[in-house]
Short mmCIF file of C-alpha atoms and ligand atoms in Angstrom, two decimals:
data_model
loop_
_atom_site.label_atom_id
_atom_site.label_comp_id
_atom_site.label_asym_id
_atom_site.label_seq_id
_atom_site.Cartn_x
_atom_site.Cartn_y
_atom_site.Cartn_z
CA UNK A 1 -11.79 -10.52 21.36
CA UNK A 2 -12.95 -7.98 19.59
CA UNK A 3 -10.71 -6.48 16.82
CA UNK A 4 -11.03 -3.37 18.90
CA UNK A 5 -10.03 -4.76 21.93
CA UNK A 6 -6.38 -2.21 22.60
CA UNK A 7 -5.00 -4.40 25.21
CA UNK A 8 -4.87 -7.93 23.43
CA UNK A 9 -4.19 -6.23 20.18
CA UNK A 10 -1.85 -3.07 21.14
CA UNK A 11 0.22 -3.31 18.46
CA UNK A 12 -1.87 -4.39 14.61
CA UNK A 13 -0.39 -4.17 11.39
CA UNK A 14 -3.09 -3.94 7.98
CA UNK A 15 -0.81 -4.75 4.92
CA UNK A 16 -2.39 -5.45 1.30
CA UNK A 17 -2.09 -9.32 -0.05
CA UNK A 18 -2.71 -8.62 -3.64
CA UNK A 19 -1.13 -6.51 -6.13
CA UNK A 20 -2.47 -3.15 -4.29
CA UNK A 21 -5.76 -1.16 -3.22
CA UNK A 22 -6.92 -3.71 -1.59
CA UNK A 23 -8.55 -1.00 0.25
CA UNK A 24 -6.22 -0.41 3.20
CA UNK A 25 -6.96 2.96 3.43
CA UNK A 26 -10.49 1.92 4.28
CA UNK A 27 -9.74 -0.12 7.21
CA UNK A 28 -6.74 1.21 8.82
CA UNK A 29 -9.38 4.67 9.32
CA UNK A 30 -11.96 1.74 10.49
CA UNK A 31 -9.34 0.58 13.46
CA UNK A 32 -7.79 4.47 13.87
CA UNK A 33 -11.51 5.16 15.56
CA UNK A 34 -9.89 3.80 18.82
CA UNK A 35 -5.77 4.06 17.89
CA UNK A 36 -3.64 6.34 19.55
CA UNK A 37 -0.43 6.12 16.57
CA UNK A 38 -0.85 5.11 12.98
CA UNK A 39 2.55 4.89 11.39
CA UNK A 40 3.28 4.03 7.84
CA UNK A 41 6.93 2.10 7.41
CA UNK A 42 7.35 1.44 3.47
CA UNK A 43 6.64 3.64 -0.30
CA UNK A 44 5.62 6.97 -0.41
CA UNK A 45 3.63 8.70 -2.79
CA UNK A 46 3.30 5.64 -4.98
CA UNK A 47 0.26 4.46 -2.42
CA UNK A 48 -2.53 5.71 -3.26
CA UNK A 49 -5.56 5.45 0.00
CA UNK A 50 -9.20 6.58 0.09
CA UNK A 51 -11.12 7.32 2.85
CA UNK A 52 -15.06 8.24 2.48
CA UNK A 53 -17.22 9.44 4.98
CA UNK A 54 -19.95 11.87 5.75
CA UNK A 55 -20.33 12.13 1.55
CA UNK A 56 -16.38 12.92 1.73
CA UNK A 57 -13.56 11.41 0.47
CA UNK A 58 -9.88 11.82 0.71
CA UNK A 59 -6.50 9.83 -0.56
CA UNK A 60 -3.35 9.63 1.58
CA UNK A 61 -0.25 9.38 -0.39
CA UNK A 62 2.58 9.76 2.61
CA UNK A 63 0.68 10.82 5.60
CA UNK A 64 -0.89 8.18 7.48
CA UNK A 65 -4.42 7.05 6.44
CA UNK A 66 -5.08 8.07 10.79
CA UNK A 67 -4.69 11.74 10.12
CA UNK A 68 -8.47 11.87 9.23
CA UNK A 69 -9.02 11.07 13.30
CA UNK A 70 -8.21 14.00 15.42
CA UNK A 71 -6.88 12.00 18.01
CA UNK A 72 -3.98 9.50 16.30
CA UNK A 73 -0.12 10.81 16.18
CA UNK A 74 1.20 9.70 12.98
CA UNK A 75 4.58 9.06 11.85
CA UNK A 76 6.04 9.02 8.80
CA UNK A 77 9.26 5.88 9.39
CA UNK A 78 12.68 5.70 7.81
CA UNK A 79 12.03 3.13 5.54
CA UNK A 80 9.53 5.51 3.42
CA UNK A 81 10.52 7.51 0.68
CA UNK A 82 9.00 11.06 0.61
CA UNK A 83 8.81 13.48 -1.91
CA UNK A 84 9.12 16.71 -0.03
CA UNK A 85 6.83 19.05 -2.08
CA UNK A 86 4.01 17.01 -2.86
CA UNK A 87 4.87 16.40 0.87
CA UNK A 88 4.14 19.71 1.36
CA UNK A 89 1.00 19.63 -1.31
CA UNK A 90 -0.95 17.13 0.52
CA UNK A 91 -0.41 18.72 4.11
CA UNK A 92 -1.67 22.42 2.52
CA UNK A 93 -4.75 20.50 0.46
CA UNK A 94 -5.60 18.67 4.28
CA UNK A 95 -5.33 21.48 5.97
CA UNK A 96 -7.36 23.18 4.58
CA UNK A 97 -10.43 20.76 4.80
CA UNK A 98 -9.44 21.42 8.25
CA UNK A 99 -7.57 18.44 9.39
CA UNK A 100 -4.50 19.27 11.67
CA UNK A 101 -1.71 18.13 10.00
CA UNK A 102 2.12 19.52 11.61
CA UNK A 103 1.21 19.01 15.38
CA UNK A 104 0.22 15.39 14.87
CA UNK A 105 2.58 14.06 12.26
CA UNK A 106 6.14 12.58 13.36
CA UNK A 107 8.36 12.19 10.50
CA UNK A 108 11.54 9.88 11.58
CA UNK A 109 15.59 11.95 10.09
CA UNK A 110 16.64 8.76 8.27
CA UNK A 111 13.61 8.80 5.42
CA UNK A 112 15.42 8.94 2.64
CA UNK A 113 13.72 12.20 0.11
CA UNK A 114 12.47 11.85 -3.74
CA UNK A 115 14.48 14.63 -5.35
CA UNK A 116 13.33 15.81 -8.80
CA UNK A 117 15.91 13.97 -10.73
CA UNK A 118 15.19 10.64 -9.37
CA UNK A 119 11.15 11.41 -10.56
CA UNK A 120 12.61 11.83 -14.11
CA UNK A 121 14.72 9.19 -13.92
CA UNK A 122 11.89 6.91 -13.36
CA UNK A 123 10.52 7.98 -16.38
CA UNK A 124 13.25 8.16 -18.50
CA UNK A 125 14.28 5.39 -17.79
CA UNK A 126 10.52 3.37 -18.38
CA UNK A 127 10.71 5.80 -21.96
CA UNK A 128 13.63 3.90 -22.33
CA UNK A 129 12.87 -0.07 -22.26
CA UNK A 130 12.49 -1.30 -24.87
CA UNK A 131 10.75 -4.72 -23.77
CA UNK A 132 7.69 -4.66 -21.23
CA UNK A 133 7.76 -1.97 -18.86
CA UNK A 134 7.44 -2.30 -14.79
CA UNK A 135 4.96 0.45 -15.45
CA UNK A 136 5.89 2.37 -12.20
CA UNK A 137 3.38 5.30 -10.89
CA UNK A 138 6.04 7.38 -12.21
CA UNK A 139 6.91 9.31 -8.87
CA UNK A 140 10.60 8.44 -8.60
CA UNK A 141 10.31 5.16 -5.68
CA UNK A 142 12.98 3.28 -7.39
CA UNK A 143 15.65 5.47 -8.73
CA UNK A 144 15.33 7.51 -4.39
CA UNK A 145 15.60 3.14 -2.84
CA UNK A 146 18.16 2.35 -5.51
CA UNK A 147 20.44 5.75 -4.00
CA UNK A 148 19.33 4.36 -0.18
CA UNK A 149 20.61 1.08 -1.13
CA UNK A 150 23.80 3.14 -3.20
CA UNK A 151 24.84 4.68 0.28
CA UNK A 152 24.23 8.31 -2.28
CA UNK A 153 20.89 9.38 -1.18
CA UNK A 154 19.79 12.36 1.17
CA UNK A 155 18.02 11.55 4.37
CA UNK A 156 15.61 13.90 5.79
CA UNK A 157 18.31 14.54 8.88
CA UNK A 158 20.82 16.22 6.59
CA UNK A 159 18.87 19.22 5.75
CA UNK A 160 19.29 19.92 9.80
CA UNK A 161 22.62 17.75 10.88
CA UNK A 162 24.58 17.86 7.81
CA UNK A 163 26.29 21.03 7.15
CA UNK A 164 26.94 21.18 4.25
CA UNK A 165 23.44 19.35 2.16
CA UNK A 166 23.88 22.53 -0.36
CA UNK A 167 26.88 21.32 -1.54
CA UNK A 168 25.78 17.77 -1.63
CA UNK A 169 22.52 18.39 -3.64
CA UNK A 170 24.91 20.54 -5.86
CA UNK A 171 26.86 17.72 -6.96
CA UNK A 172 24.33 15.19 -7.12
CA UNK A 173 21.89 17.04 -9.18
CA UNK A 174 25.40 17.63 -11.43
CA UNK A 175 25.89 13.81 -12.20
CA UNK A 176 22.08 13.06 -11.93
CA UNK A 177 22.02 15.86 -14.80
CA UNK A 178 24.72 13.85 -17.22
CA UNK A 179 22.97 10.29 -17.00
CA UNK A 180 19.79 12.84 -17.58
CA UNK A 181 21.25 14.70 -20.16
CA UNK A 182 23.58 12.53 -22.00
CA UNK A 183 21.72 9.05 -21.55
CA UNK A 184 18.57 9.94 -21.59
CA UNK A 185 18.17 12.78 -23.13
CA UNK A 186 16.03 14.73 -21.21
CA UNK A 187 15.63 18.20 -18.90
CA UNK A 188 18.32 18.65 -16.60
CA UNK A 189 17.46 20.16 -13.24
CA UNK A 190 18.22 22.97 -11.83
CA UNK A 191 20.29 22.53 -8.81
CA UNK A 192 19.44 26.10 -7.48
CA UNK A 193 16.16 25.87 -7.87
CA UNK A 194 15.90 22.06 -6.25
CA UNK A 195 17.80 23.80 -2.66
CA UNK A 196 15.36 26.86 -2.63
CA UNK A 197 12.95 23.66 -2.45
CA UNK A 198 14.57 22.02 0.03
CA UNK A 199 14.87 24.88 2.11
CA UNK A 200 11.10 25.63 1.97
CA UNK A 201 10.63 22.04 3.14
CA UNK A 202 13.50 22.63 5.98
CA UNK A 203 11.25 25.25 7.39
CA UNK A 204 7.88 24.10 7.49
CA UNK A 205 8.49 20.20 8.53
CA UNK A 206 11.27 21.43 11.63
CA UNK A 207 8.43 20.66 13.99
CA UNK A 208 7.43 17.24 12.64
CA UNK A 209 10.79 15.86 12.66
CA UNK A 210 11.91 13.01 15.82
CA UNK A 211 13.09 9.48 16.23
CA UNK A 212 10.71 6.97 15.33
CA UNK A 213 12.02 4.06 16.24
CA UNK A 214 12.00 5.74 19.97
CA UNK A 215 8.22 7.62 20.01
CA UNK A 216 7.35 3.77 18.60
CA UNK A 217 8.81 2.24 21.58
CA UNK A 218 7.67 4.76 23.79
CA UNK A 219 4.76 4.14 23.10
CA UNK A 220 4.40 0.97 23.08
CA UNK A 221 5.51 0.53 26.45
CA UNK A 222 3.11 3.37 27.50
CA UNK A 223 -0.04 1.19 26.90
CA UNK A 224 -0.32 3.06 23.39
CA UNK A 225 -2.74 1.62 20.76
CA UNK A 226 -0.30 1.86 17.32
CA UNK A 227 -1.90 0.25 13.33
CA UNK A 228 1.28 0.28 11.35
CA UNK A 229 -0.15 0.43 8.24
CA UNK A 230 1.40 -1.42 5.13
CA UNK A 231 0.96 0.49 1.64
CA UNK A 232 1.08 -1.43 -1.83
CA UNK A 233 0.64 -5.08 -1.86
CA UNK A 234 2.37 -8.37 -1.09
CA UNK A 235 3.13 -9.32 -4.65
CA UNK A 236 4.20 -5.76 -5.29
CA UNK A 237 7.18 -7.00 -2.45
CA UNK A 238 10.74 -6.49 -3.82
CA UNK A 239 12.28 -9.97 -2.51
CA UNK A 240 8.14 -11.74 -2.30
CA UNK A 241 6.67 -10.07 -5.02
CA UNK A 242 6.31 -11.10 -8.97
CA UNK A 243 9.74 -9.23 -9.53
CA UNK A 244 10.80 -7.20 -11.43
CA UNK A 245 7.28 -6.33 -11.58
CA UNK A 246 7.40 -4.90 -8.38
CA UNK A 247 7.43 -1.59 -6.05
CA UNK A 248 11.17 -1.13 -4.77
CA UNK A 249 10.61 -1.81 -0.60
CA UNK A 250 9.34 -4.50 0.73
CA UNK A 251 5.39 -4.07 1.95
CA UNK A 252 6.05 -7.25 3.57
CA UNK A 253 5.64 -7.32 7.44
CA UNK A 254 9.71 -7.88 7.94
CA UNK A 255 9.06 -3.93 6.12
CA UNK A 256 7.56 -2.68 9.54
CA UNK A 257 10.96 -3.77 11.34
CA UNK A 258 13.44 -2.33 9.65
CA UNK A 259 11.21 0.39 8.32
CA UNK A 260 9.80 1.72 11.18
CA UNK A 261 12.92 0.43 14.08
CA UNK A 262 10.58 -1.93 16.16
CA UNK A 263 10.98 -5.83 16.74
CA UNK A 264 9.03 -8.55 15.37
CA UNK A 265 8.11 -9.20 18.99
CA UNK A 266 5.79 -6.22 19.45
CA UNK A 267 3.66 -7.08 16.65
CA UNK A 268 0.73 -8.71 18.33
CA UNK A 269 -1.70 -9.46 15.29
CA UNK A 270 -0.92 -9.07 11.89
CA UNK A 271 -4.36 -8.25 9.58
CA UNK A 272 -4.25 -9.55 5.29
CA UNK A 273 -6.34 -7.15 3.48
CA UNK A 274 -7.87 -9.40 0.89
CA UNK A 275 -10.06 -7.64 -2.53
CA UNK A 276 -13.32 -10.14 -3.07
CA UNK A 277 -11.98 -10.65 -6.95
CA UNK A 278 -8.27 -9.22 -7.99
CA UNK A 279 -6.65 -5.97 -9.60
CA UNK A 280 -3.10 -4.85 -10.76
CA UNK A 281 -2.19 -1.76 -11.85
CA UNK A 282 1.06 -1.77 -14.32
CA UNK A 283 2.34 -4.83 -16.18
CA UNK A 284 3.14 -7.82 -15.10
CA UNK A 285 2.01 -11.91 -15.01
CA UNK A 286 -1.36 -12.00 -13.31
CA UNK A 287 -2.89 -15.78 -13.35
CA UNK A 288 -6.94 -14.63 -13.36
CA UNK A 289 -6.92 -11.50 -15.25
CA UNK A 290 -10.23 -11.33 -16.93
CA UNK A 291 -9.52 -9.16 -20.22
CA UNK A 292 -13.43 -9.47 -21.70
CA UNK A 293 -16.15 -7.49 -21.01
CA UNK A 294 -16.61 -9.31 -17.16
CA UNK A 295 -13.13 -7.54 -16.66
CA UNK A 296 -14.50 -4.60 -17.49
CA UNK A 297 -17.72 -4.47 -15.62
CA UNK A 298 -15.93 -5.67 -12.57
CA UNK A 299 -13.63 -2.25 -13.51
CA UNK A 300 -16.63 0.27 -13.59
CA UNK A 301 -18.28 -0.92 -10.99
CA UNK A 302 -15.44 -1.31 -8.60
CA UNK A 303 -14.70 2.04 -10.13
CA UNK A 304 -11.36 0.39 -10.51
CA UNK A 305 -8.59 3.50 -12.20
CA UNK A 306 -5.18 4.79 -10.02
CA UNK A 307 -6.28 6.38 -6.84
CA UNK A 308 -2.64 8.29 -7.29
CA UNK A 309 -2.61 7.82 -11.22
CA UNK A 310 -6.11 7.21 -12.40
CA UNK A 311 -4.63 4.58 -14.58
CA UNK A 312 -7.44 1.47 -15.38
CA UNK A 313 -6.61 -1.15 -12.91
CA UNK A 314 -6.28 -4.83 -14.49
CA UNK A 315 -9.36 -6.90 -12.85
CA UNK A 316 -9.80 -10.22 -12.55
CA UNK A 317 -10.99 -13.86 -10.46
CA UNK A 318 -10.00 -14.00 -6.44
CA UNK A 319 -7.10 -15.96 -6.60
CA UNK A 320 -6.15 -18.75 -3.43
CA UNK A 321 -2.13 -19.29 -4.89
CA UNK A 322 -1.88 -15.55 -4.17
CA UNK A 323 -3.77 -15.04 -0.48
CA UNK A 324 -1.99 -18.49 0.33
CA UNK A 325 1.47 -17.31 -0.30
CA UNK A 326 0.60 -13.75 0.86
CA UNK A 327 -0.42 -14.89 4.38
CA UNK A 328 2.64 -17.16 4.68
CA UNK A 329 5.19 -14.44 3.59
CA UNK A 330 3.92 -12.23 6.32
CA UNK A 331 2.48 -14.58 9.27
CA UNK A 332 -1.45 -13.03 8.69
CA UNK A 333 -3.57 -14.13 11.48
CA UNK A 334 -6.94 -13.25 9.73
CA UNK A 335 -8.30 -11.41 7.13
CA UNK A 336 -10.13 -8.50 6.21
CA UNK A 337 -12.26 -8.63 3.27
CA UNK A 338 -13.32 -5.67 1.00
CA UNK A 339 -15.28 -4.84 -2.57
CA UNK A 340 -17.84 -7.79 -1.80
CA UNK A 341 -20.21 -5.23 -3.14
CA UNK A 342 -18.60 -5.47 -6.08
CA UNK A 343 -19.80 -8.93 -6.92
CA UNK A 344 -23.18 -8.27 -6.17
CA UNK A 345 -25.12 -8.94 -9.22
CA UNK A 346 -23.07 -11.79 -11.12
CA UNK A 347 -24.74 -15.03 -10.88
CA UNK A 348 -21.59 -17.11 -10.79
CA UNK A 349 -18.23 -16.43 -9.47
CA UNK A 350 -14.84 -18.47 -9.65
CA UNK A 351 -12.13 -18.85 -7.47
CA UNK A 352 -8.89 -19.50 -7.70
CA UNK A 353 -7.79 -22.63 -6.22
CA UNK A 354 -4.19 -23.93 -7.76
CA UNK A 355 -2.13 -23.74 -10.50
CA UNK A 356 -1.57 -26.13 -13.42
CA UNK A 357 2.07 -25.65 -14.97
CA UNK A 358 2.73 -28.08 -17.84
CA UNK A 359 0.22 -30.62 -16.77
CA UNK A 360 1.18 -31.05 -12.79
CA UNK A 361 -0.36 -28.64 -10.44
CA UNK A 362 2.51 -26.76 -8.05
CA UNK A 363 2.36 -27.00 -4.46
CA UNK A 364 3.07 -23.80 -3.57
CA UNK A 365 3.15 -19.93 -5.04
CA UNK A 366 5.97 -20.31 -7.70
CA UNK A 367 8.93 -17.77 -6.71
CA UNK A 368 10.06 -16.36 -11.22
CA UNK A 369 7.66 -14.06 -12.83
CA UNK A 370 8.34 -15.96 -15.73
CA UNK A 371 6.36 -19.90 -13.98
CA UNK A 372 3.91 -17.69 -12.73
CA UNK A 373 2.88 -16.28 -16.82
CA UNK A 374 3.07 -19.57 -18.16
CA UNK A 375 0.73 -21.03 -15.07
CA UNK A 376 -3.12 -22.13 -16.03
CA UNK A 377 -5.74 -21.41 -12.86
CA UNK A 378 -7.21 -24.48 -11.64
CA UNK A 379 -11.15 -22.43 -10.74
CA UNK A 380 -14.13 -23.43 -8.53
CA UNK A 381 -17.15 -21.77 -9.51
CA UNK A 382 -19.79 -20.47 -6.09
CA UNK A 383 -23.18 -19.72 -7.29
CA UNK A 384 -23.70 -15.60 -6.64
CA UNK A 385 -25.91 -13.83 -4.62
CA UNK A 386 -27.68 -11.72 -7.09
CA UNK A 387 -28.60 -8.88 -4.80
CA UNK A 388 -26.90 -5.69 -3.21
CA UNK A 389 -25.13 -6.29 0.10
CA UNK A 390 -23.81 -2.71 0.97
CA UNK A 391 -26.71 -1.86 3.68
CA UNK A 392 -25.53 -5.13 5.74
CA UNK A 393 -23.79 -5.26 8.70
CA UNK A 394 -24.57 -8.91 10.42
CA UNK A 395 -22.33 -11.27 9.29
CA UNK A 396 -25.90 -13.60 9.81
CA UNK A 397 -27.72 -11.58 7.35
CA UNK A 398 -25.81 -11.92 4.17
CA UNK A 399 -27.09 -13.93 1.72
CA UNK A 400 -26.56 -17.47 2.26
CA UNK A 401 -24.14 -17.60 -1.50
CA UNK A 402 -21.99 -14.58 0.10
CA UNK A 403 -21.87 -15.99 3.10
CA UNK A 404 -20.56 -19.61 1.51
CA UNK A 405 -17.69 -17.36 -0.90
CA UNK A 406 -16.97 -15.65 2.35
CA UNK A 407 -16.40 -18.95 4.37
CA UNK A 408 -14.67 -20.45 1.15
CA UNK A 409 -11.80 -17.74 1.13
CA UNK A 410 -11.07 -17.87 4.94
CA UNK A 411 -11.19 -22.11 4.54
CA UNK A 412 -8.48 -21.54 1.23
CA UNK A 413 -6.75 -19.56 3.35
CA UNK A 414 -7.06 -21.75 6.53
CA UNK A 415 -7.08 -17.81 8.55
CA UNK A 416 -10.90 -16.16 9.96
CA UNK A 417 -12.35 -13.22 8.63
CA UNK A 418 -12.84 -10.30 10.98
CA UNK A 419 -13.87 -7.77 8.80
CA UNK A 420 -16.15 -7.47 5.43
CA UNK A 421 -16.57 -4.28 3.86
CA UNK A 422 -19.41 -4.17 1.82
CA UNK A 423 -18.97 -0.07 0.22
CA UNK A 424 -16.58 2.09 0.39
CA UNK A 425 -17.77 3.88 3.65
CA UNK A 426 -16.37 4.21 7.07
CA UNK A 427 -19.38 2.67 7.70
CA UNK A 428 -20.43 0.08 5.24
CA UNK A 429 -18.71 -2.77 7.24
CA UNK A 430 -19.33 -5.93 8.79
CA UNK A 431 -17.34 -6.90 11.98
CA UNK A 432 -17.11 -10.66 13.00
P1 LIG B 1 -5.80 1.19 -0.45
O1 LIG B 1 -4.38 1.77 -1.99
O2 LIG B 1 -5.29 -0.18 -0.32
O3 LIG B 1 -5.36 2.25 0.55
O4 LIG B 1 -7.13 1.56 -2.24
P2 LIG B 1 -7.50 2.14 -2.46
O5 LIG B 1 -7.90 3.40 -1.78
O6 LIG B 1 -5.95 2.27 -3.64
O7 LIG B 1 -8.71 1.29 -3.23
C1 LIG B 1 -9.35 0.78 -3.13
C2 LIG B 1 -11.02 1.81 -3.54
O8 LIG B 1 -11.96 0.69 -3.40
C3 LIG B 1 -11.43 3.07 -2.24
O9 LIG B 1 -11.49 3.76 -4.28
C4 LIG B 1 -11.77 2.73 -1.99
O10 LIG B 1 -13.07 4.47 -1.47
C5 LIG B 1 -12.64 1.94 -2.36
N1 LIG B 1 -13.44 0.73 -1.07
C6 LIG B 1 -12.95 0.37 -0.17
N2 LIG B 1 -13.72 -0.71 0.35
C7 LIG B 1 -14.67 -0.70 -0.53
C8 LIG B 1 -16.06 -1.77 -0.12
O11 LIG B 1 -15.89 -2.65 0.42
N3 LIG B 1 -17.04 -1.75 -1.33
C9 LIG B 1 -16.94 -0.39 -2.33
N4 LIG B 1 -17.13 -0.67 -3.20
N5 LIG B 1 -15.50 0.05 -2.45
C10 LIG B 1 -14.68 0.27 -1.73
P1 LIG B 2 -1.29 1.20 -2.64
O1 LIG B 2 -0.46 1.75 -1.73
C1 LIG B 2 -1.21 -0.51 -6.44
C2 LIG B 2 2.42 -0.61 -8.13
C3 LIG B 2 2.67 0.35 -10.15
C4 LIG B 2 3.84 -0.73 -10.43
C5 LIG B 2 4.43 -1.36 -9.43
C6 LIG B 2 5.72 -0.36 -9.05
O2 LIG B 2 -2.33 2.32 -3.66
O3 LIG B 2 -2.19 -0.33 -2.84
P2 LIG B 2 6.25 1.99 -8.35
O4 LIG B 2 5.77 3.50 -9.40
O5 LIG B 2 6.18 1.72 -7.21
O6 LIG B 2 7.67 2.18 -8.51
O7 LIG B 2 5.72 1.02 -8.91
O8 LIG B 2 3.88 -1.05 -8.08
N1 LIG B 2 2.19 -0.17 -7.54
C7 LIG B 2 0.98 0.10 -7.14
N2 LIG B 2 -0.33 -0.78 -6.97
N3 LIG B 2 -1.44 0.28 -5.00
C8 LIG B 2 -0.05 0.81 -4.65
O9 LIG B 2 -0.21 1.74 -3.58
C9 LIG B 2 1.01 1.03 -5.65
N4 LIG B 2 2.28 1.39 -5.43
C10 LIG B 2 3.14 0.80 -6.59
O10 LIG B 2 1.95 0.03 -10.70
O11 LIG B 2 3.47 -1.25 -11.06
MG1 LIG B 3 -4.38 2.29 -3.38
#
């Protein structure tokens, strides 16, 4: 069965199995070729999804990656937190490169907005931490989701349906300014400027606001092919990740139901994205991290610098404990392995096959970050292939040791590998 078989796999979810940046942008773009709809369900401008083709490069933050395929319609679900100014900038940047956005982008009225004080609070609260900081992207994600949970947030729909929204903003800014000035001792936010920015946002975004849950139900009933694009990765999930070193949303598959308004039975296929090694931006436990020259070498070869913040990503060996955890939590059907080419030059490659804690092997992934911080990875060594795989398009043509590496990952995950990415370009891909 082909991965592109829209009838059998009408609704496909693509999500990260590690700490983000697994190459979701590239794989969603690949699958979007045959899709009608691409929808995001969580996160916000903390995401940076890269797509490269025809010598050009796009980095998507809040707009689903499918926007780069001209026949695809894109949805921003209620589960996201959206930053108005950067969304307008992103639309403008795409349109200046000839990508039509407004007629193909729809946003839920229930989507929460990231306001200027959310960003300031995000940064100021990180600066105020005495111990280890989370290392957030500084995009206001946590404070915006906190206001949502606290029932004090502002939603896209408020700008259209709540006649008192301007007053609400002025009150919100006044109370947050107390926090900013008195507690964090940073600059206050200008309430009037915030209102003006939102008025501009409202006028530009008006044609895009629609009931996403209803649209999706209709699309599915009409046989449309839907790709659901996850952001971040399983280990950054607020419940199943390495809390508190996580993001503030459910990145895992359950987030899709609450973040878009469709039930789990609508999902036909769940594709887990796996980088051929592991990376992490920000702080928190990372058992297979390579802190020396080898980690640096992988960072340089893999171009491992954040697509959103430009921060160097921490690099390490592939970790099967992490992948197995992600397979279980997300009910993953198959894997897409990316960045295999980055390992081309290594003569030996390590795979973490288990964790030892206080002399005993763990049976499953620890739920507590302080425990994860203490585990000792147990490695298996595999031979490298020491030749370039970038131009290869068939699994059988890969060097024997590269095939062995892929097969071992599939075996450890107990899931088939259906896509292998061997370069950043759209066409640098092997479909199995
Ligand atoms: P995402 O957040 O999961 O979409 O991933 P990012 O875009 O943040 O990071 C992945 C990076 O790896 C981007 O720069 C991609 O262009 C690049 N990339 C994706 N797949 C491959 C691959 O197979 N090989 C190489 N060398 N680069 C890749
Ligand atoms: P994509 O979608 C990698 C990380 C941050 C930090 C933690 C919390 O491109 O894979 P936040 O700003 O969300 O409150 O930061 O989560 N983080 C990501 N790391 N890729 C991402 O997105 C990330 N989005 C957030 O570095 O450790
Ligand atoms: Mg990214």
